[in-house]
Amino acid sequence: LVFIHDPPVAIASRATIGLFNANFAIGRATISDMVPPHLRALPFAYTGASFALARALSSAVGGLSVGLFWTEQYGPYVAPSLVTASPLIASFLATLLLLPESHTGRKFKHPLQTL
């Protein structure tokens, strides 16, 4: 959000970030589709633990990276924005391109299969 200077861009940016964060719901739905009900507790626990760990680590990494790249226009917050956004974008792309369809009845074509 360091590159934002007006409210409409801030709203659009937060909406985009929300779309990228939809991976959490996709992961939980995939667990529900692929894991038998009596074995779901452990994958859901790992999902919750990884989410909590990511929240803590992203705050620490963001705080430690303040001031690494200083620009006159954006100040010291360029590095934390780029560093903490990188795993989120990588996770989104990995989910989009590598996660197979888990629901056998759907007729969805994978994005790479349409090329």
mmCIF file of C-alpha atoms in Angstrom:
data_model
loop_
_atom_site.group_PDB
_atom_site.id
_atom_site.type_symbol
_atom_site.label_atom_id
_atom_site.label_comp_id
_atom_site.label_asym_id
_atom_site.label_seq_id
_atom_site.Cartn_x
_atom_site.Cartn_y
_atom_site.Cartn_z
ATOM 1 C CA LEU A 1 0.000 0.000 0.000
ATOM 2 C CA VAL A 2 3.047 2.244 -0.040
ATOM 3 C CA PHE A 3 2.425 3.257 -3.657
ATOM 4 C CA ILE A 4 -1.109 4.543 -3.015
ATOM 5 C CA HIS A 5 -1.876 8.237 -2.788
ATOM 6 C CA ASP A 6 -5.650 8.466 -3.243
ATOM 7 C CA PRO A 7 -8.731 6.645 -1.842
ATOM 8 C CA PRO A 8 -10.028 4.959 -5.048
ATOM 9 C CA VAL A 9 -6.658 3.315 -5.666
ATOM 10 C CA ALA A 10 -6.546 2.241 -1.995
ATOM 11 C CA ILE A 11 -9.954 0.574 -2.315
ATOM 12 C CA ALA A 12 -8.970 -1.189 -5.536
ATOM 13 C CA SER A 13 -5.708 -2.313 -3.945
ATOM 14 C CA ARG A 14 -7.435 -3.800 -0.897
ATOM 15 C CA ALA A 15 -9.913 -5.594 -3.171
ATOM 16 C CA THR A 16 -7.038 -7.111 -5.134
ATOM 17 C CA ILE A 17 -5.306 -8.190 -1.929
ATOM 18 C CA GLY A 18 -8.575 -9.797 -0.815
ATOM 19 C CA LEU A 19 -8.740 -11.775 -4.055
ATOM 20 C CA PHE A 20 -5.197 -13.020 -3.529
ATOM 21 C CA ASN A 21 -6.092 -14.052 0.029
ATOM 22 C CA ALA A 22 -8.878 -16.283 -1.293
ATOM 23 C CA ASN A 23 -6.290 -19.083 -1.393
ATOM 24 C CA PHE A 24 -7.119 -19.836 2.250
ATOM 25 C CA ALA A 25 -10.708 -20.713 1.361
ATOM 26 C CA ILE A 26 -9.573 -22.722 -1.654
ATOM 27 C CA GLY A 27 -7.180 -24.701 0.530
ATOM 28 C CA ARG A 28 -9.890 -25.518 3.063
ATOM 29 C CA ALA A 29 -12.289 -26.566 0.296
ATOM 30 C CA THR A 30 -9.605 -28.779 -1.244
ATOM 31 C CA ILE A 31 -9.001 -30.459 2.105
ATOM 32 C CA SER A 32 -12.746 -31.092 2.425
ATOM 33 C CA ASP A 33 -12.894 -32.593 -1.065
ATOM 34 C CA MET A 34 -9.782 -34.768 -0.875
ATOM 35 C CA VAL A 35 -9.435 -35.919 2.744
ATOM 36 C CA PRO A 36 -11.852 -38.369 4.372
ATOM 37 C CA PRO A 37 -13.906 -36.806 7.205
ATOM 38 C CA HIS A 38 -12.207 -38.778 9.964
ATOM 39 C CA LEU A 39 -8.737 -37.570 8.858
ATOM 40 C CA ARG A 40 -9.471 -33.861 8.304
ATOM 41 C CA ALA A 41 -8.485 -32.574 11.751
ATOM 42 C CA LEU A 42 -4.735 -32.642 11.131
ATOM 43 C CA PRO A 43 -4.768 -30.867 7.730
ATOM 44 C CA PHE A 44 -7.092 -28.192 9.122
ATOM 45 C CA ALA A 45 -4.800 -27.783 12.150
ATOM 46 C CA TYR A 46 -1.776 -27.389 9.864
ATOM 47 C CA THR A 47 -3.673 -24.817 7.816
ATOM 48 C CA GLY A 48 -4.549 -22.757 10.885
ATOM 49 C CA ALA A 49 -1.050 -23.036 12.339
ATOM 50 C CA SER A 50 0.585 -22.005 9.067
ATOM 51 C CA PHE A 51 -1.759 -19.017 8.808
ATOM 52 C CA ALA A 52 -0.870 -17.882 12.349
ATOM 53 C CA LEU A 53 2.840 -18.418 11.713
ATOM 54 C CA ALA A 54 2.653 -16.478 8.449
ATOM 55 C CA ARG A 55 0.951 -13.560 10.202
ATOM 56 C CA ALA A 56 3.684 -13.419 12.838
ATOM 57 C CA LEU A 57 6.580 -13.871 10.427
ATOM 58 C CA SER A 58 5.269 -11.372 7.891
ATOM 59 C CA SER A 59 5.067 -8.715 10.599
ATOM 60 C CA ALA A 60 8.614 -9.487 11.726
ATOM 61 C CA VAL A 61 10.026 -9.554 8.195
ATOM 62 C CA GLY A 62 8.138 -6.399 7.285
ATOM 63 C CA GLY A 63 9.452 -4.605 10.352
ATOM 64 C CA LEU A 64 13.022 -5.727 9.759
ATOM 65 C CA SER A 65 12.953 -4.651 6.112
ATOM 66 C CA VAL A 66 11.817 -1.061 6.761
ATOM 67 C CA GLY A 67 14.309 1.300 5.212
ATOM 68 C CA LEU A 68 16.160 -1.203 3.012
ATOM 69 C CA PHE A 69 15.147 0.690 -0.124
ATOM 70 C CA TRP A 70 14.668 4.385 0.487
ATOM 71 C CA THR A 71 13.057 6.514 -2.188
ATOM 72 C CA GLU A 72 12.113 10.157 -2.012
ATOM 73 C CA GLN A 73 8.646 9.513 -3.344
ATOM 74 C CA TYR A 74 7.659 6.503 -1.194
ATOM 75 C CA GLY A 75 9.912 6.714 1.847
ATOM 76 C CA PRO A 76 11.187 3.709 3.822
ATOM 77 C CA TYR A 77 8.208 1.389 3.220
ATOM 78 C CA VAL A 78 8.979 0.129 -0.279
ATOM 79 C CA ALA A 79 10.914 -2.954 0.879
ATOM 80 C CA PRO A 80 8.299 -4.218 3.382
ATOM 81 C CA SER A 81 5.570 -3.841 0.775
ATOM 82 C CA LEU A 82 7.486 -5.774 -1.864
ATOM 83 C CA VAL A 83 8.880 -8.421 0.511
ATOM 84 C CA THR A 84 5.544 -9.269 2.133
ATOM 85 C CA ALA A 85 3.620 -9.205 -1.167
ATOM 86 C CA SER A 86 5.963 -11.630 -2.940
ATOM 87 C CA PRO A 87 4.886 -14.860 -1.129
ATOM 88 C CA LEU A 88 1.239 -13.868 -1.492
ATOM 89 C CA ILE A 89 1.572 -13.495 -5.261
ATOM 90 C CA ALA A 90 3.614 -16.715 -5.518
ATOM 91 C CA SER A 91 0.970 -18.602 -3.536
ATOM 92 C CA PHE A 92 -1.807 -17.254 -5.749
ATOM 93 C CA LEU A 93 0.010 -18.248 -8.937
ATOM 94 C CA ALA A 94 0.887 -21.710 -7.579
ATOM 95 C CA THR A 95 -2.740 -22.300 -6.609
ATOM 96 C CA LEU A 96 -4.022 -21.096 -9.962
ATOM 97 C CA LEU A 97 -1.551 -23.020 -12.099
ATOM 98 C CA LEU A 98 -0.602 -26.125 -10.100
ATOM 99 C CA LEU A 99 -3.569 -27.154 -7.932
ATOM 100 C CA PRO A 100 -5.597 -29.873 -9.670
ATOM 101 C CA GLU A 101 -9.381 -29.881 -9.656
ATOM 102 C CA SER A 102 -10.418 -31.789 -6.534
ATOM 103 C CA HIS A 103 -14.115 -32.137 -7.294
ATOM 104 C CA THR A 104 -14.528 -34.957 -9.797
ATOM 105 C CA GLY A 105 -17.948 -33.870 -11.059
ATOM 106 C CA ARG A 106 -16.857 -30.437 -12.291
ATOM 107 C CA LYS A 107 -16.110 -29.716 -15.924
ATOM 108 C CA PHE A 108 -13.659 -26.870 -15.301
ATOM 109 C CA LYS A 109 -10.710 -26.627 -17.671
ATOM 110 C CA HIS A 110 -7.392 -25.753 -16.086
ATOM 111 C CA PRO A 111 -5.966 -22.411 -17.370
ATOM 112 C CA LEU A 112 -2.876 -24.140 -18.764
ATOM 113 C CA GLN A 113 -4.994 -26.681 -20.648
ATOM 114 C CA THR A 114 -6.654 -23.927 -22.675
ATOM 115 C CA LEU A 115 -3.362 -22.681 -24.136
#
